Coordinates of C-alpha atoms and ligand atoms in Angstrom, one line a residue:
M19 CA -42.9 -127.3 -125.6
D20 CA -44.8 -126.3 -128.7
R21 CA -45.4 -122.9 -128.5
I22 CA -48.7 -120.5 -129.9
A23 CA -48.7 -116.8 -131.1
V24 CA -51.5 -115.1 -130.5
K25 CA -52.1 -111.5 -131.4
F26 CA -55.4 -109.1 -129.4
G27 CA -56.9 -106.7 -131.4
G28 CA -58.0 -103.3 -129.7
S29 CA -61.2 -104.4 -128.9
S30 CA -60.1 -107.3 -126.2
L31 CA -57.6 -104.6 -124.6
A32 CA -60.2 -101.3 -124.9
D33 CA -60.0 -101.6 -120.7
G34 CA -58.8 -103.1 -117.9
D35 CA -62.2 -105.8 -118.1
Q36 CA -60.6 -106.5 -121.5
I37 CA -57.0 -106.9 -120.7
K38 CA -58.5 -108.9 -117.6
K39 CA -60.3 -111.6 -120.5
V40 CA -56.7 -112.0 -122.0
R41 CA -54.9 -112.9 -119.0
A42 CA -57.9 -116.2 -118.4
I43 CA -56.8 -116.9 -122.0
L44 CA -53.6 -116.8 -121.4
A45 CA -53.6 -119.0 -118.5
A46 CA -55.7 -121.6 -120.1
D47 CA -53.1 -122.5 -122.0
P48 CA -49.6 -123.0 -121.5
R49 CA -48.2 -122.8 -124.9
R50 CA -49.3 -119.4 -125.5
R51 CA -46.3 -117.7 -124.6
V52 CA -45.8 -115.0 -127.8
V53 CA -48.3 -112.2 -127.4
V54 CA -48.6 -109.3 -129.6
V55 CA -51.1 -106.6 -129.0
S56 CA -52.9 -103.6 -130.7
A57 CA -53.5 -100.4 -129.1
P58 CA -56.5 -100.0 -126.9
G59 CA -59.8 -99.8 -129.2
K60 CA -62.9 -98.1 -128.9
R61 CA -65.0 -99.2 -125.8
H62 CA -68.4 -98.3 -128.1
A63 CA -69.1 -97.4 -131.3
T64 CA -69.0 -93.3 -130.5
E65 CA -65.6 -93.0 -128.8
A66 CA -62.7 -92.4 -130.9
K67 CA -59.8 -94.6 -132.1
L68 CA -56.4 -94.0 -129.8
T69 CA -54.7 -94.6 -133.3
D70 CA -56.9 -91.9 -134.5
L71 CA -56.1 -89.5 -131.8
L72 CA -52.3 -90.7 -132.4
Y73 CA -52.5 -89.5 -135.9
L74 CA -54.7 -86.5 -134.9
C75 CA -52.6 -85.0 -132.5
H76 CA -49.4 -85.1 -134.6
D77 CA -51.1 -83.7 -137.7
M78 CA -52.5 -80.7 -135.5
A79 CA -49.2 -80.2 -133.6
A80 CA -47.5 -80.6 -137.5
M81 CA -49.4 -77.3 -137.9
N82 CA -49.2 -75.9 -134.5
T83 CA -52.1 -76.0 -132.8
D84 CA -52.5 -77.0 -129.6
I85 CA -52.6 -80.8 -128.6
A86 CA -53.9 -80.7 -124.9
G87 CA -57.6 -82.3 -126.0
P88 CA -56.4 -85.4 -127.8
F89 CA -53.5 -86.1 -126.1
G90 CA -54.8 -85.7 -122.5
L91 CA -57.7 -88.5 -123.8
I92 CA -54.6 -91.1 -124.3
R93 CA -53.0 -89.8 -121.4
N94 CA -56.3 -90.3 -119.4
R95 CA -57.0 -93.9 -120.9
F96 CA -54.1 -95.1 -120.0
A97 CA -54.2 -94.0 -116.7
E98 CA -57.5 -95.5 -116.5
I99 CA -56.4 -99.0 -117.9
A100 CA -53.2 -98.5 -115.7
A101 CA -56.0 -97.8 -112.5
S102 CA -57.8 -100.6 -113.3
L103 CA -55.5 -103.2 -113.5
Q104 CA -53.3 -101.5 -110.5
A105 CA -50.3 -102.5 -113.2
G106 CA -48.2 -100.6 -115.7
S107 CA -48.7 -97.0 -114.2
S108 CA -44.9 -96.4 -114.4
I109 CA -45.5 -95.9 -118.3
L110 CA -47.4 -92.8 -117.3
P111 CA -44.4 -90.0 -117.2
E112 CA -43.0 -91.7 -120.6
I113 CA -46.7 -90.6 -121.8
E114 CA -45.9 -86.9 -121.2
R115 CA -42.6 -87.4 -122.4
F116 CA -43.9 -88.6 -125.4
G117 CA -46.7 -85.5 -125.7
E118 CA -43.2 -83.2 -125.6
E119 CA -41.8 -85.1 -128.7
L120 CA -45.2 -84.2 -130.1
R121 CA -45.0 -81.4 -130.4
A122 CA -41.1 -81.0 -131.7
G123 CA -42.4 -82.7 -134.2
C124 CA -41.2 -86.3 -134.3
S125 CA -42.6 -88.4 -137.2
R126 CA -46.1 -89.8 -138.3
D127 CA -45.1 -93.3 -137.9
Y128 CA -43.4 -92.9 -134.5
A129 CA -46.5 -91.1 -133.4
A130 CA -49.0 -93.7 -134.5
S131 CA -46.9 -96.6 -133.0
R132 CA -47.0 -95.3 -129.8
G133 CA -50.1 -97.1 -129.3
E134 CA -49.0 -100.3 -129.6
Y135 CA -45.7 -99.1 -127.6
F136 CA -47.8 -98.4 -124.7
S137 CA -50.1 -100.5 -125.0
A138 CA -47.0 -103.8 -125.1
R139 CA -45.6 -102.0 -122.1
L140 CA -48.7 -102.1 -119.5
I141 CA -49.8 -105.4 -120.5
A142 CA -46.5 -107.2 -120.2
E143 CA -46.0 -105.4 -116.6
Y144 CA -49.3 -106.2 -115.2
L145 CA -48.6 -110.0 -116.7
G146 CA -45.1 -110.3 -115.6
A147 CA -43.9 -111.0 -119.1
E148 CA -41.3 -109.7 -121.4
C149 CA -41.8 -106.6 -123.5
I150 CA -40.5 -106.9 -126.6
D151 CA -40.1 -103.5 -129.0
P152 CA -40.7 -104.7 -132.5
A153 CA -38.0 -101.7 -133.9
D154 CA -35.6 -103.3 -132.8
S155 CA -36.2 -106.7 -134.5
I156 CA -39.3 -106.0 -137.8
L157 CA -37.2 -104.5 -140.5
I158 CA -40.3 -102.7 -143.2
R159 CA -39.0 -101.9 -146.5
A160 CA -40.0 -98.2 -148.0
N161 CA -42.8 -100.1 -150.1
G162 CA -44.6 -101.5 -146.2
T163 CA -43.8 -105.0 -146.9
I164 CA -41.5 -106.8 -144.9
N165 CA -37.8 -107.8 -145.0
G166 CA -37.2 -111.2 -144.3
E167 CA -34.3 -110.7 -142.2
S168 CA -36.9 -110.1 -139.8
Y169 CA -37.8 -113.3 -138.7
S170 CA -33.9 -115.0 -137.9
R171 CA -33.6 -111.3 -135.6
L172 CA -37.0 -111.4 -133.9
G173 CA -36.4 -115.6 -134.2
T174 CA -33.6 -114.7 -131.7
R175 CA -35.0 -112.4 -129.4
L176 CA -37.7 -115.0 -129.0
A177 CA -35.7 -118.4 -128.6
D178 CA -35.5 -118.8 -125.2
Q179 CA -38.9 -120.9 -124.9
E180 CA -40.0 -120.7 -120.9
P181 CA -40.9 -116.3 -120.9
L182 CA -44.3 -115.4 -121.9
Y183 CA -43.2 -112.3 -124.1
V184 CA -45.2 -109.4 -125.0
M185 CA -44.7 -107.7 -128.0
A186 CA -46.1 -104.4 -129.6
G187 CA -48.0 -105.1 -133.2
F188 CA -48.2 -102.2 -136.0
Y189 CA -44.5 -101.5 -136.3
G190 CA -41.1 -102.2 -136.9
S191 CA -38.0 -99.5 -138.1
D192 CA -36.9 -99.3 -141.4
R193 CA -33.5 -99.3 -142.9
H194 CA -32.2 -95.7 -141.3
G195 CA -33.5 -97.8 -137.6
R196 CA -36.0 -95.2 -137.7
V197 CA -40.0 -96.5 -136.5
K198 CA -41.8 -97.5 -139.6
T199 CA -46.0 -98.4 -139.2
F200 CA -47.3 -101.0 -141.4
S201 CA -50.6 -99.8 -143.1
R202 CA -54.0 -99.5 -140.6
G203 CA -55.0 -102.6 -138.8
G204 CA -51.4 -104.0 -139.2
S205 CA -51.5 -105.3 -136.1
D206 CA -52.3 -108.4 -137.7
I207 CA -48.9 -108.8 -140.0
S208 CA -46.7 -108.5 -136.4
G209 CA -48.8 -111.4 -135.3
A210 CA -48.2 -113.5 -138.2
I211 CA -44.7 -112.3 -138.1
A212 CA -44.2 -113.5 -134.2
A213 CA -45.8 -116.5 -135.1
R214 CA -43.3 -117.8 -138.2
A215 CA -40.0 -116.1 -135.9
A216 CA -40.7 -118.4 -133.2
G217 CA -41.9 -121.3 -134.8
A218 CA -45.3 -121.6 -133.0
V219 CA -47.8 -124.3 -133.8
L220 CA -50.5 -121.8 -134.5
Y221 CA -51.5 -118.5 -134.8
E222 CA -54.6 -117.4 -132.8
N223 CA -55.8 -113.9 -133.8
W224 CA -58.7 -113.0 -131.0
T225 CA -60.7 -110.4 -131.8
D226 CA -64.7 -109.6 -130.8
T227 CA -66.3 -111.7 -133.4
S228 CA -66.2 -116.0 -133.3
G229 CA -64.9 -116.2 -136.5
I230 CA -65.0 -114.9 -140.0
L231 CA -68.4 -114.3 -141.7
M232 CA -69.9 -116.2 -144.9
A233 CA -71.1 -112.9 -145.9
D234 CA -71.0 -109.2 -144.6
P235 CA -73.3 -108.9 -141.4
R236 CA -74.2 -105.5 -142.2
I237 CA -76.3 -106.4 -145.6
V238 CA -77.3 -110.3 -144.6
D239 CA -79.3 -111.0 -141.1
N240 CA -76.6 -113.5 -138.9
P241 CA -74.9 -114.8 -141.9
K242 CA -72.8 -118.3 -141.0
T243 CA -69.2 -118.2 -139.5
I244 CA -66.7 -120.1 -141.9
G245 CA -65.7 -123.0 -139.7
E246 CA -62.5 -123.7 -141.6
I247 CA -60.9 -121.9 -145.0
S248 CA -57.6 -122.5 -146.8
F249 CA -55.3 -118.9 -146.8
Q250 CA -55.8 -119.0 -150.5
E251 CA -59.5 -118.5 -149.6
I252 CA -59.6 -116.3 -146.9
R253 CA -56.7 -114.0 -148.9
E254 CA -59.3 -113.6 -151.9
M255 CA -61.9 -113.1 -149.5
S256 CA -60.4 -110.2 -146.9
Y257 CA -58.9 -108.6 -150.4
M258 CA -62.2 -108.6 -151.5
G259 CA -63.7 -106.7 -148.6
A260 CA -63.9 -109.2 -145.7
S261 CA -62.8 -107.3 -142.6
V262 CA -61.8 -108.8 -139.4
F263 CA -58.2 -110.2 -141.0
H264 CA -55.2 -108.1 -143.0
D265 CA -54.8 -109.6 -146.1
E266 CA -51.1 -108.9 -146.3
A267 CA -51.0 -110.8 -142.3
I268 CA -52.0 -114.1 -144.6
L269 CA -48.3 -114.2 -146.4
P270 CA -45.6 -114.8 -143.2
V271 CA -48.0 -117.9 -141.8
R272 CA -48.6 -119.4 -145.3
E273 CA -45.2 -119.4 -146.5
A274 CA -44.7 -121.5 -142.8
G275 CA -47.3 -123.9 -143.1
I276 CA -48.7 -122.2 -139.8
P277 CA -52.7 -122.0 -139.5
I278 CA -54.6 -119.5 -137.8
R279 CA -57.5 -119.3 -135.3
I280 CA -59.4 -116.5 -135.2
R281 CA -61.3 -116.3 -132.1
N282 CA -63.9 -113.5 -129.7
T283 CA -61.8 -113.0 -126.2
N284 CA -65.7 -112.0 -125.2
R285 CA -66.7 -116.1 -126.0
P286 CA -63.4 -117.9 -125.3
G287 CA -65.6 -121.5 -125.7
D288 CA -66.1 -120.4 -129.6
A289 CA -64.9 -122.5 -132.2
G290 CA -63.9 -119.7 -133.9
T291 CA -62.6 -120.1 -138.0
L292 CA -59.8 -122.1 -138.8
I293 CA -57.6 -121.1 -141.5
V294 CA -55.6 -123.7 -143.4
P295 CA -53.2 -124.6 -145.7
T296 CA -55.2 -127.1 -147.1
L297 CA -58.6 -128.1 -146.7
S298 CA -59.4 -131.1 -144.4
D299 CA -61.1 -134.0 -147.1
T300 CA -64.7 -133.6 -145.5
V301 CA -64.5 -129.4 -145.6
M302 CA -63.8 -130.0 -149.6
A303 CA -66.5 -132.4 -149.9
G304 CA -69.3 -130.5 -147.9
T305 CA -69.2 -127.0 -148.8
E306 CA -69.4 -125.3 -152.2
I307 CA -68.5 -121.8 -151.5
A308 CA -66.5 -120.3 -148.6
G309 CA -68.1 -117.0 -148.3
I310 CA -69.8 -113.9 -150.3
A311 CA -67.2 -110.7 -150.1
G312 CA -67.5 -107.4 -152.0
R313 CA -66.5 -104.2 -152.2
K314 CA -67.7 -101.2 -153.8
D315 CA -66.4 -97.9 -155.4
F316 CA -64.8 -99.3 -158.4
S317 CA -64.8 -97.6 -162.0
M318 CA -64.4 -98.9 -164.9
I319 CA -62.1 -97.5 -168.2
C320 CA -63.3 -98.8 -171.2
L321 CA -61.6 -99.0 -174.8
E322 CA -63.7 -100.0 -178.0
K323 CA -61.1 -100.5 -181.4
S324 CA -61.8 -102.1 -184.5
L325 CA -59.2 -105.2 -185.1
M326 CA -57.9 -104.3 -181.3
N327 CA -57.2 -108.1 -181.5
R328 CA -54.5 -107.6 -184.1
E329 CA -52.4 -104.9 -182.7
V330 CA -49.7 -106.3 -180.8
G331 CA -49.0 -105.2 -177.3
F332 CA -52.6 -103.0 -177.2
A333 CA -53.0 -104.2 -173.2
H334 CA -49.8 -104.1 -172.6
R335 CA -49.4 -100.2 -174.2
L336 CA -52.9 -98.8 -171.8
L337 CA -51.6 -101.3 -168.7
G338 CA -48.2 -99.0 -169.1
I339 CA -50.2 -96.1 -169.2
L340 CA -52.1 -97.1 -165.4
R341 CA -48.5 -97.7 -164.2
E342 CA -46.8 -94.8 -165.5
Q343 CA -49.5 -93.2 -163.2
G344 CA -49.3 -95.2 -160.2
I345 CA -52.2 -96.7 -160.7
S346 CA -53.3 -100.8 -160.0
F347 CA -55.8 -102.2 -161.4
E348 CA -58.1 -105.0 -160.3
Q349 CA -59.9 -106.7 -163.5
C350 CA -59.7 -106.3 -167.0
P351 CA -62.6 -108.0 -169.2
S352 CA -62.0 -108.0 -173.0
S353 CA -62.9 -109.3 -176.3
I354 CA -62.3 -109.0 -179.5
D355 CA -62.3 -104.9 -180.4
T356 CA -63.3 -103.9 -176.3
I357 CA -61.0 -104.3 -173.3
S358 CA -62.1 -102.6 -169.7
V359 CA -60.3 -102.0 -167.0
I360 CA -61.4 -102.1 -163.6
V361 CA -59.8 -99.9 -161.1
E362 CA -60.9 -98.4 -157.4
D363 CA -61.8 -94.8 -157.2
G364 CA -59.1 -94.5 -155.0
Q365 CA -56.7 -94.9 -157.5
L366 CA -58.3 -92.9 -160.5
H367 CA -58.7 -90.1 -157.7
G368 CA -57.1 -86.6 -159.3
L369 CA -55.8 -88.3 -162.5
E370 CA -58.9 -89.3 -164.9
D371 CA -58.0 -86.9 -167.4
V372 CA -54.4 -87.3 -167.7
V373 CA -55.3 -91.2 -168.2
I374 CA -57.9 -90.8 -170.7
D375 CA -55.9 -87.7 -172.3
K376 CA -53.3 -90.4 -172.8
I377 CA -55.5 -93.2 -173.4
R378 CA -56.7 -91.5 -176.3
R379 CA -53.5 -90.4 -177.9
Q380 CA -51.5 -93.4 -177.7
L381 CA -54.0 -96.3 -178.2
E382 CA -56.6 -94.1 -180.5
P383 CA -59.6 -96.5 -179.8
D384 CA -62.6 -95.4 -181.0
K385 CA -64.9 -94.9 -178.2
L386 CA -63.1 -94.5 -174.9
Y387 CA -65.4 -94.1 -171.5
I388 CA -65.6 -94.8 -167.6
E389 CA -68.2 -96.3 -166.2
K390 CA -68.8 -95.2 -163.1
N391 CA -70.4 -96.6 -159.4
L392 CA -69.6 -99.7 -160.0
A393 CA -69.1 -102.6 -157.3
L394 CA -67.9 -106.3 -157.0
V395 CA -69.1 -108.6 -155.5
A396 CA -66.3 -112.7 -155.3
V397 CA -68.0 -115.9 -154.6
V398 CA -65.2 -117.0 -153.4
G399 CA -64.2 -121.1 -152.2
E400 CA -61.8 -124.1 -153.2
G401 CA -65.1 -126.6 -153.5
M402 CA -66.0 -124.4 -157.0
V403 CA -63.3 -126.0 -159.4
R404 CA -65.1 -129.0 -158.7
T405 CA -68.8 -128.8 -158.7
V406 CA -71.2 -128.8 -161.8
G407 CA -73.3 -125.8 -162.2
I408 CA -72.1 -123.5 -159.4
A409 CA -72.0 -120.4 -162.2
S410 CA -75.3 -121.2 -163.5
K411 CA -76.6 -121.0 -159.6
I412 CA -75.4 -117.5 -159.3
F413 CA -76.2 -116.5 -162.6
S414 CA -79.6 -117.9 -162.4
A415 CA -80.1 -116.2 -158.9
L416 CA -79.2 -113.1 -159.6
K417 CA -81.6 -113.2 -162.7
D418 CA -84.6 -113.9 -160.5
A419 CA -83.5 -111.3 -158.4
R420 CA -83.3 -109.2 -161.6
I421 CA -80.1 -107.9 -161.1
N422 CA -78.0 -107.1 -164.1
V423 CA -74.5 -108.2 -164.4
R424 CA -72.0 -105.9 -165.7
V425 CA -68.5 -107.8 -165.9
I426 CA -67.7 -111.5 -165.5
S427 CA -64.8 -112.7 -164.4
Q428 CA -63.2 -115.8 -163.5
G429 CA -59.6 -116.4 -162.0
A430 CA -57.5 -119.1 -163.3
S431 CA -57.6 -121.1 -160.0
E432 CA -61.5 -121.3 -160.6
M433 CA -60.8 -120.3 -156.6
N434 CA -64.2 -117.6 -157.0
I435 CA -66.1 -116.1 -159.3
I436 CA -66.0 -111.9 -159.7
I437 CA -69.2 -110.5 -161.1
G438 CA -69.8 -106.3 -161.0
V439 CA -72.7 -104.9 -160.5
S440 CA -74.4 -100.8 -160.3
S441 CA -73.5 -99.8 -157.3
P442 CA -76.6 -100.1 -156.6
D443 CA -77.4 -103.5 -157.1
Y444 CA -74.5 -104.1 -154.9
E445 CA -76.6 -105.4 -151.4
P446 CA -79.3 -106.7 -153.5
A447 CA -76.7 -109.2 -155.2
V448 CA -75.0 -110.2 -152.1
K449 CA -78.3 -110.9 -149.8
T450 CA -79.1 -112.5 -153.3
L451 CA -76.4 -115.4 -154.0
Y452 CA -76.0 -116.0 -150.2
A453 CA -79.5 -116.7 -150.1
A454 CA -78.3 -119.3 -153.0
F455 CA -75.8 -120.9 -151.5
I456 CA -76.6 -120.9 -147.9
C457 CA -79.7 -121.4 -146.2
Ligands
LIG527 N1 -53.7 -100.0 -133.8 C1 -53.5 -99.7 -135.7 C2 -54.4 -99.2 -136.2 O1 -55.8 -98.8 -135.8 C3 -52.7 -101.2 -135.8 C4 -53.8 -102.5 -135.1 O2 -54.9 -101.9 -134.5 O3 -54.3 -103.6 -135.7 O4 -54.7 -99.2 -137.5

């Protein structure tokens, strides 16, 4: 039988009622046999996220502070869910023992992973499913990436097609067998690994929105939902700030050609967004762009030097200085006598003086300065490559809105055009571009 791997995010598992919706979704399609779960999410906007409480407990315990307050919230949360489902109360004594582990100084990753671990244990018991601890199968390298062996190890664990499996998201283990987490939101990655390991025909990612929106709804009123988008486009969108899906979660399924569907647990009838290896002809023919995404808080290191173009290896040395400091860059626009490197503020934080000093000494530029408060807006879409006039539409719209463009960059794939504007122009730029392409 074909199997579908499904991942439910925190909002889909926030309380007993949400988990009952999950059971109904699983019952509606018997191919949904491999389930990956997050920790319970927030029930309302002002509630603390369970994973944040776990980190807090760990950090408080590390400072020998009494963790009773936040730990009580975690324990009560699971106790309430177990009571509401009348299942899973066997985890409660284990949660007490975990409190002791926290006080005894367990690792930060182990502490954070317990949200997903207890969530999986409880939900597996409620659904009568087999529970999988990913620490036994998923191997995470020191740099946070997946060790390829994970697929065959987890595949062996999922080999029997009959059972319903529930696996905890967000973590695996390092090469010493110690629990290691992915970056925040990493259960999306676990779901993708499970889909590939199980040889699933589809990876469904259930969340609290009916798919991926064409622009940030905090900026554009009621943006449209993307019906179909390619892996490459979605990676660009998520990398450039579109939330909903972890950008690293694309790779495991993309390599295996498994499509992803983003769906809404609260509106299971909505089609959501389908992410595919190759766009269908109708979508290709009918859409100019897939969406608009962007991020603020960038700085641009700008250098000017006469005859820079004659100095072989100038850019190499400049980027080498950044590499020595562990700084990755976003864009590197250049002209005959100037070169700029755009980096995230967070990357540069605390290293600005060292970087400037090294550039000044090693490259001797005529002019060197940092421009702050830069935002990047990406117009993403595979259709751009064969549509005349996209760039002209972008720049006339921005001109009409009197928005000054600081940087322009288009990748060789013509998958996106990235525009740098000053931070106060960020929201107006997104609104303007949405209106130009989508309304
Ligand atoms: N619970 C983890 C987090 O809050 C992982 C996840 O939900 O995907 O980041």
